[in-house]
Tab-separated table of C-alpha atoms in Angstrom:
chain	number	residue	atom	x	y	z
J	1	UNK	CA	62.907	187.676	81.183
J	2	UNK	CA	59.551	187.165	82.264
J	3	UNK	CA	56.960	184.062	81.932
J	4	UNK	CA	53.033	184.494	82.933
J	5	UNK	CA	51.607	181.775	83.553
J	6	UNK	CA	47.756	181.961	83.430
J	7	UNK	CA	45.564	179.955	85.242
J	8	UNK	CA	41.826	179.384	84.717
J	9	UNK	CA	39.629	178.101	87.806
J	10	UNK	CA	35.954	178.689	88.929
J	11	UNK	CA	36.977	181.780	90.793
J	12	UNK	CA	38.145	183.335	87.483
J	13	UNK	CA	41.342	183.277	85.753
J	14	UNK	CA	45.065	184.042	87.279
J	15	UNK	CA	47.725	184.980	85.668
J	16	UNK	CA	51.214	184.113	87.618
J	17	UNK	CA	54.571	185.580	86.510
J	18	UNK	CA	57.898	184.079	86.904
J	19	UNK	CA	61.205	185.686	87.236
J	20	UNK	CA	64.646	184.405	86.194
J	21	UNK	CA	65.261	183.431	89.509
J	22	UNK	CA	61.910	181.455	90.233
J	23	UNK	CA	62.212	179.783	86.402
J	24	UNK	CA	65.860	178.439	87.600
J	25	UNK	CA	64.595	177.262	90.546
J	26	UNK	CA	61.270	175.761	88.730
J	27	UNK	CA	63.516	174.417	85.901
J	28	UNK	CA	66.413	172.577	88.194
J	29	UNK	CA	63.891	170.894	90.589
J	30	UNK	CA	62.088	169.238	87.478
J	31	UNK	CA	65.365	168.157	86.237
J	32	UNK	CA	66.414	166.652	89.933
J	33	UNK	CA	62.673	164.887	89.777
J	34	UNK	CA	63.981	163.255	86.419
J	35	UNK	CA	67.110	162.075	87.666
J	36	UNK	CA	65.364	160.777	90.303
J	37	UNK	CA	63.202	158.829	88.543
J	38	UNK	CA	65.406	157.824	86.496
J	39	UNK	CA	68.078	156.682	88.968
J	40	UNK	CA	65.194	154.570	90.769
J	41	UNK	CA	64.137	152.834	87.902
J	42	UNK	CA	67.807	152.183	87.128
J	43	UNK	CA	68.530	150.759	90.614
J	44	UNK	CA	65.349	148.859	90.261
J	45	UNK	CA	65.813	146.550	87.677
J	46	UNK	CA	69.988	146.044	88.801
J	47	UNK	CA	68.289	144.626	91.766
J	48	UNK	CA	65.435	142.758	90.152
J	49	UNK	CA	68.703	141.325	87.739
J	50	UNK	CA	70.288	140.230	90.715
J	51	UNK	CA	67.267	138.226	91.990
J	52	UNK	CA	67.216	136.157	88.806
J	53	UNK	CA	70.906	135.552	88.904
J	54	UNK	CA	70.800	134.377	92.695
J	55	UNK	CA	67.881	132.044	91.451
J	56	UNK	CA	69.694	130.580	88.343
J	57	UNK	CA	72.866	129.884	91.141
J	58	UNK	CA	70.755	128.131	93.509
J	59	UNK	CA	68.945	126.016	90.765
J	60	UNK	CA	72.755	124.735	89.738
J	61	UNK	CA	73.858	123.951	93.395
J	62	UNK	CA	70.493	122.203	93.960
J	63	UNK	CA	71.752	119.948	90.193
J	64	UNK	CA	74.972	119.342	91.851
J	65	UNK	CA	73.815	118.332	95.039
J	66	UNK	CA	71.192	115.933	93.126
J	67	UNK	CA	74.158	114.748	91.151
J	68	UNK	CA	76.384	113.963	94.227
J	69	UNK	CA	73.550	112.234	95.995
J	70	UNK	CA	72.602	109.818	92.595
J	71	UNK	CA	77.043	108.994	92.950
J	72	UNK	CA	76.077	108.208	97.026
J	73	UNK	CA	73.291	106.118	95.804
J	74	UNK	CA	75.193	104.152	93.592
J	75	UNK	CA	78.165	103.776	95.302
J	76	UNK	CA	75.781	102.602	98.732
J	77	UNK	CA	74.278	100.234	96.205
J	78	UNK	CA	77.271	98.971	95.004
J	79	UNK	CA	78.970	98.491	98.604
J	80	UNK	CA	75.708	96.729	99.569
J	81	UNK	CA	76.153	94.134	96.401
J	82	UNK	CA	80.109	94.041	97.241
J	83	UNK	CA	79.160	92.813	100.886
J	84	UNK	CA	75.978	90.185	99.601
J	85	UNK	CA	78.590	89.074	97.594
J	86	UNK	CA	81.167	88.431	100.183
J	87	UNK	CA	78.989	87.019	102.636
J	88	UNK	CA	77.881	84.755	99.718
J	89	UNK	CA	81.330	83.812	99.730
J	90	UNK	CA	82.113	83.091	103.158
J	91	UNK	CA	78.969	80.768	103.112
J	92	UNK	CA	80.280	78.932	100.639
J	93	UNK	CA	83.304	78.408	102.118
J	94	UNK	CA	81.850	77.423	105.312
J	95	UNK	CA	79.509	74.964	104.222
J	96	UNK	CA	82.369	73.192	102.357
J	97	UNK	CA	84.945	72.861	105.554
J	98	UNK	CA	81.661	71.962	107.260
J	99	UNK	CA	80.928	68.907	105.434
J	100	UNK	CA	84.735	68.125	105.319
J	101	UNK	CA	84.567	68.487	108.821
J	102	UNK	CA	81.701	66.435	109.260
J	103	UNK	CA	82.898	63.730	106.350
J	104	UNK	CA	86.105	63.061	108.380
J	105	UNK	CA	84.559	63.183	112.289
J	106	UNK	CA	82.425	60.499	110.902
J	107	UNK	CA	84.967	58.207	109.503
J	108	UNK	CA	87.265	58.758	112.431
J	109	UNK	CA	84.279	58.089	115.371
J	110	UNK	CA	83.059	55.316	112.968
J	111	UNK	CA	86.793	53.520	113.356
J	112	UNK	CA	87.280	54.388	117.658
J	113	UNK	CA	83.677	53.334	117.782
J	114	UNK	CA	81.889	56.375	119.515
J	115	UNK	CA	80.169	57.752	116.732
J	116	UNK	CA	77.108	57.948	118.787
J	117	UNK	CA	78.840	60.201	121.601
J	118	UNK	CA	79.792	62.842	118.364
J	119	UNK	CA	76.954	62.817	116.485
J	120	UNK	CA	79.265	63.864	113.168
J	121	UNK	CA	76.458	64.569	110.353
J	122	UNK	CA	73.719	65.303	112.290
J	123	UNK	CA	71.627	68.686	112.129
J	124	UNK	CA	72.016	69.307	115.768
J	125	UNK	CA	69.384	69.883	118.140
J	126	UNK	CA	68.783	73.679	118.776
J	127	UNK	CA	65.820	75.853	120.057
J	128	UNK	CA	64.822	78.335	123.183
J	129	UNK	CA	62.580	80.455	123.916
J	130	UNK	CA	62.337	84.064	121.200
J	131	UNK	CA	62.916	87.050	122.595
J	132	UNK	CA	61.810	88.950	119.360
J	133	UNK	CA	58.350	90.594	119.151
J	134	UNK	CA	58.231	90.630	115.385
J	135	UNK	CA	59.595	89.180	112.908
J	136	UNK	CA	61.397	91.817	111.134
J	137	UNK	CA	64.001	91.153	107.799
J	138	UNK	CA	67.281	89.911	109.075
J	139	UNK	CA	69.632	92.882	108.509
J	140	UNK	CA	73.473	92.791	107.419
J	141	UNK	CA	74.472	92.809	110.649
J	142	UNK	CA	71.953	89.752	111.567
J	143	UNK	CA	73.354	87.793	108.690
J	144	UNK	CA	77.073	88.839	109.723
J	145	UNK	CA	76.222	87.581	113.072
J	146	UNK	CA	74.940	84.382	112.261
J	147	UNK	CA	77.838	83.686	109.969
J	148	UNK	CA	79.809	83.798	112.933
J	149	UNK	CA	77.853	81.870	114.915
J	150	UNK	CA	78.515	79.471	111.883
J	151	UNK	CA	82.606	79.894	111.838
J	152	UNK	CA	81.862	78.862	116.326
J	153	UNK	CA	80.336	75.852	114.997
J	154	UNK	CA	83.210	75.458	112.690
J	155	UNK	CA	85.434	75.579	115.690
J	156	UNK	CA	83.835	73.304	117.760
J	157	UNK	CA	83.606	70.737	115.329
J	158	UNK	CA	87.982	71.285	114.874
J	159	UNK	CA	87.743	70.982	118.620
J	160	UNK	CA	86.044	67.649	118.369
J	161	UNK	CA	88.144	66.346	115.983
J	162	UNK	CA	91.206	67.091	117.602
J	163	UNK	CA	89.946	65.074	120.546
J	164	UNK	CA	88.864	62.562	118.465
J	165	UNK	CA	92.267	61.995	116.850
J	166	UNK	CA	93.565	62.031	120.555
J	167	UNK	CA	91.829	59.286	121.260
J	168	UNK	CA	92.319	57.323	118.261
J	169	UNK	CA	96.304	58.397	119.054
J	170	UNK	CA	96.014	57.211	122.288
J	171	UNK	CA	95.267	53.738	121.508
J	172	UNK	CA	98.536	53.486	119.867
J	173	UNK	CA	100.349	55.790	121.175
J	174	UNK	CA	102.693	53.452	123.655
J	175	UNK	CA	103.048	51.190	120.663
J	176	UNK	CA	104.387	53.704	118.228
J	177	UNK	CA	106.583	55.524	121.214
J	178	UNK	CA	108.154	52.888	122.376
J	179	UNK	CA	112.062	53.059	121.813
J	180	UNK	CA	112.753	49.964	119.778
J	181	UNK	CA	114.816	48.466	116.516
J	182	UNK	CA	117.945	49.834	115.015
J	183	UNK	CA	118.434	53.722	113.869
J	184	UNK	CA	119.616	51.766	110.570
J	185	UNK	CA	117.959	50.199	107.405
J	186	UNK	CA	120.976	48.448	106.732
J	187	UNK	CA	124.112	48.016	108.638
J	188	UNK	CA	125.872	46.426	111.483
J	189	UNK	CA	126.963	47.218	115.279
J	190	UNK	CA	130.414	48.789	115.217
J	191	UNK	CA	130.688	50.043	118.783
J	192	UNK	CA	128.893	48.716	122.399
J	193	UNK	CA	127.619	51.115	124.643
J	194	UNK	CA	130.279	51.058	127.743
J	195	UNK	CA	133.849	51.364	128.484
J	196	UNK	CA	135.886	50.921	125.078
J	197	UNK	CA	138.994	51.848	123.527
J	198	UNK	CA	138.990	55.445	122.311
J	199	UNK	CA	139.232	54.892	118.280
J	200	UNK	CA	141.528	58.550	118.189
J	201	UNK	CA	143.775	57.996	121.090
J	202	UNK	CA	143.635	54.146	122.367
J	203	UNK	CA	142.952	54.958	125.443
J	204	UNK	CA	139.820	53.675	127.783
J	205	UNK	CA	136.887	55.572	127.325
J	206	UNK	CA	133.225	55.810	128.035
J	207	UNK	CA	131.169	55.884	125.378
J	208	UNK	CA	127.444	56.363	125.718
J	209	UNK	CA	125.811	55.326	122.965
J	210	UNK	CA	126.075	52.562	120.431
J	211	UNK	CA	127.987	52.825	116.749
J	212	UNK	CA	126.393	51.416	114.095
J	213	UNK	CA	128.719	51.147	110.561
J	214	UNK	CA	126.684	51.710	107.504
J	215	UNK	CA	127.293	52.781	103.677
J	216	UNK	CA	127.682	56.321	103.640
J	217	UNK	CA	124.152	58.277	102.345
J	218	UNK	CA	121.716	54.995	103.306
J	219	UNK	CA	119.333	55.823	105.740
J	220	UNK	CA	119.156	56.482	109.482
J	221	UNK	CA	115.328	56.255	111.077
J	222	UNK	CA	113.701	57.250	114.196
J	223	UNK	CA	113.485	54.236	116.264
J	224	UNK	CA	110.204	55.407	117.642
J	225	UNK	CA	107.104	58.815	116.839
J	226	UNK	CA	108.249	61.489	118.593
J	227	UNK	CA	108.881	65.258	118.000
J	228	UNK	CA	112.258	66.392	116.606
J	229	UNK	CA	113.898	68.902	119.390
J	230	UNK	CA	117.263	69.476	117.940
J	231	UNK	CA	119.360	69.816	114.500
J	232	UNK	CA	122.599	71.151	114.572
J	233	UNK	CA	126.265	70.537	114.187
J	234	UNK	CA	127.533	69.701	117.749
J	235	UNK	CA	130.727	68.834	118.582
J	236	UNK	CA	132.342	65.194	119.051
J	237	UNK	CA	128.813	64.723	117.078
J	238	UNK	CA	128.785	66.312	113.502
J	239	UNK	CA	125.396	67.022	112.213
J	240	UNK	CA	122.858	66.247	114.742
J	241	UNK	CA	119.517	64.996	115.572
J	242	UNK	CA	117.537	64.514	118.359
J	243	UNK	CA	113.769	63.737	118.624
J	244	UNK	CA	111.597	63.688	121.875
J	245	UNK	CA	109.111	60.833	122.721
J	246	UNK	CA	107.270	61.999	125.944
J	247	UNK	CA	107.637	60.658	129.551
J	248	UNK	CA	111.148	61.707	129.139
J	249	UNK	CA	112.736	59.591	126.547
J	250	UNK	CA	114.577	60.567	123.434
J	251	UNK	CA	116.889	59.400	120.911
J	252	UNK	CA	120.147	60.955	119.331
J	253	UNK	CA	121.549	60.599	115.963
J	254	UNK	CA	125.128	61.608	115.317
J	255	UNK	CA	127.590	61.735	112.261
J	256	UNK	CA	124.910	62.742	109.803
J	257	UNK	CA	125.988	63.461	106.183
J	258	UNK	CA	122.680	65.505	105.543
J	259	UNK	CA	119.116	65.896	107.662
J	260	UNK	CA	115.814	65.603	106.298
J	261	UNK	CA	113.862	67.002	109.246
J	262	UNK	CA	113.594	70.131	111.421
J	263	UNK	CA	113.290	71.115	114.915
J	264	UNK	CA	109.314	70.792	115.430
J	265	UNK	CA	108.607	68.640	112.919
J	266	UNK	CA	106.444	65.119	113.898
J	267	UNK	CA	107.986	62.103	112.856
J	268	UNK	CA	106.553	58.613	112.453
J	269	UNK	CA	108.347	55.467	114.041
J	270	UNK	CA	110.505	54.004	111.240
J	271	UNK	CA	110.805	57.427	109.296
J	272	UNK	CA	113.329	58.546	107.768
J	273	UNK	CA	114.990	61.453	108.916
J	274	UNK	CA	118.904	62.121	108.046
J	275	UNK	CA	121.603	60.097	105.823
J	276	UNK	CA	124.747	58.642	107.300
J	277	UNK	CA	127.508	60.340	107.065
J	278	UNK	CA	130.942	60.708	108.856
J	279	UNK	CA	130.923	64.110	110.343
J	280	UNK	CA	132.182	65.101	113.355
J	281	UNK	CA	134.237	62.906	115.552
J	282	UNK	CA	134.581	59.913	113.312
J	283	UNK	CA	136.378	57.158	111.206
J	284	UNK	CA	134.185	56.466	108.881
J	285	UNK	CA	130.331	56.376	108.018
J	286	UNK	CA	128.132	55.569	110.869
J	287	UNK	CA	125.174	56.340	112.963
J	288	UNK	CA	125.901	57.133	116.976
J	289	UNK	CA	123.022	56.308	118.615
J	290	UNK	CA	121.812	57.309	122.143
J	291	UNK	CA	119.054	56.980	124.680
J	292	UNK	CA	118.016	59.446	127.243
J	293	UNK	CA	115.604	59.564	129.838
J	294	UNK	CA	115.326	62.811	131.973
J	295	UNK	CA	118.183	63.862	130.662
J	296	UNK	CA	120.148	60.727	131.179
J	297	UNK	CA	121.636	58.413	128.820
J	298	UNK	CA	120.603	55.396	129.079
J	299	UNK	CA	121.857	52.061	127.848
J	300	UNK	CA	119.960	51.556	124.069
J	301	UNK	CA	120.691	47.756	124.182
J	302	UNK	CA	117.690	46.838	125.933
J	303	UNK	CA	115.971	48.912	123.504
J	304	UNK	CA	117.038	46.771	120.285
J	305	UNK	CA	116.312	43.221	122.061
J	306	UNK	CA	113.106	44.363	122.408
J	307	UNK	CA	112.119	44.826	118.372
């Protein structure tokens, strides 16, 4: 099979023929020029797809990212009302112990009469030269600071007070330590301090402290203000207290039927610290009472002559 192809130009007209094998060749590179075009355009838009997709993706992490930062905001904003709120607080709290403070160091200079050398009440006198160049907001941490400049003050004042009660203390202090009276409300003197007759065997014994015979549960009473060193159950003693006074004295209380007190407590000249029992080495209810100083018992008669 043939095809002529004629062709018209200014030089005249041509007329071309094609054979089988030049229309096959014609026919398969037209086709190839389709596919081509068409596998282009194909590719084309995929890709121009893909753009918008990657877009639409980056639009919905930019959302989340907007969302997590608004949850950042509010939770900074809430953190930042949590801490107003607790320094708020600790104000509060520290103007109130202030003016206790302040209420008490006043009454207690007032009574030792050097109010003037405490100066409880007053605003006290501050000042110095700035070293800031501006004066910028205080921050959180400026307002942190300062509170703890405040709980320092705090401190001090606690500091003055406990030398204030020292003083006050000291003024009766030899008064209320002195050993003196009868470790009994009621009662009577059962047993000297000395050489006796041992109440178990007969035989002559020392006996270091003085007995004194009371109705069992009445009370027994520190003879003087002192610290309480010992409770326990020791033997020859029952249930047993001691208390220390300073410069080396204490007292002992033996026989106990029950305490009141424990080791460390403070206890007040006249208090009442156990109940008299019979436990231990004994015949009955009473109170053994001794005297020490440095270690050493001591005679407590000269101690009861002098209440």
């Amino acid at each position: 099979m043939r095809i002529t192809i004629i062709k018209s130009d200014q030089k005249g007209i041509k007329a071309v023929e094609l054979g089988r094998s030049k229309l096959a060749i014609t026919i398969a590179l037209s086709l190839f020029s389709v596919a081509m075009i068409v596998a282009t355009t194909f590719y084309a838009t995929k890709w121009m797809l893909q753009q918008d997709l990657v877009s639409e993706s980056a639009i919905q992490r930019w959302q989340i990212e907007l969302a997590q930062q608004k949850e950042e905001l509010e939770q900074a904003k809430k953190l930042s009302e949590d801490k107003v709120q607790a320094l708020s607080s600790r104000l509060a709290s520290m103007q109130a112990h202030i003016l206790r403070l302040d209420a008490a160091g006043a009454r207690l200079a007032d009574e030792a009469g050097i109010a003037e050398e405490f100066g409880f009440g007053e605003t006290p006198a501050i000042g110095g030269p700035s070293e800031s160049e501006s004066a910028d907001k205080a921050t959180y941490h400026d307002v942190a600071s300062t509170l703890d400049d405040i709980q320092n003050s705090i401190e001090a004042k606690e500091q003055q007070l406990f030398a204030l009660e020292s003083l006050l203390l000291d003024k009766d202090i030899s008064a209320e330590q002195k050993i003196t009276g009868r470790p009994v409300k009621t009662g009577w003197l059962s047993s000297p301090y000395g050489y006796r007759a041992d109440p178990f065997t007969g035989k002559r014994s020392w006996h270091a402290g003085i007995d004194f015979s009371a109705l069992a549960g009445s009370d027994v009473v520190a003879t003087a203000a002192g610290v309480v060193t010992t409770v326990e159950r020791k033997a020859g003693y029952g249930i047993f207290v001691e208390i220390s006074h300073g410069d080396g004295y204490t007292t002992r209380y033996g026989h106990n039927k029950t305490v009141l007190v424990k080791k460390g407590d403070l206890v007040e000249k006249g208090e009442t610290i156990a109940k008299v029992g019979s436990t231990g080495r004994s015949t009955g209810p009473h109170v053994h009472y001794e005297v020490t100083r440095n270690g050493k018992r001591v005679n407590p008669w000269r101690y009861l002559k002098k209440s």
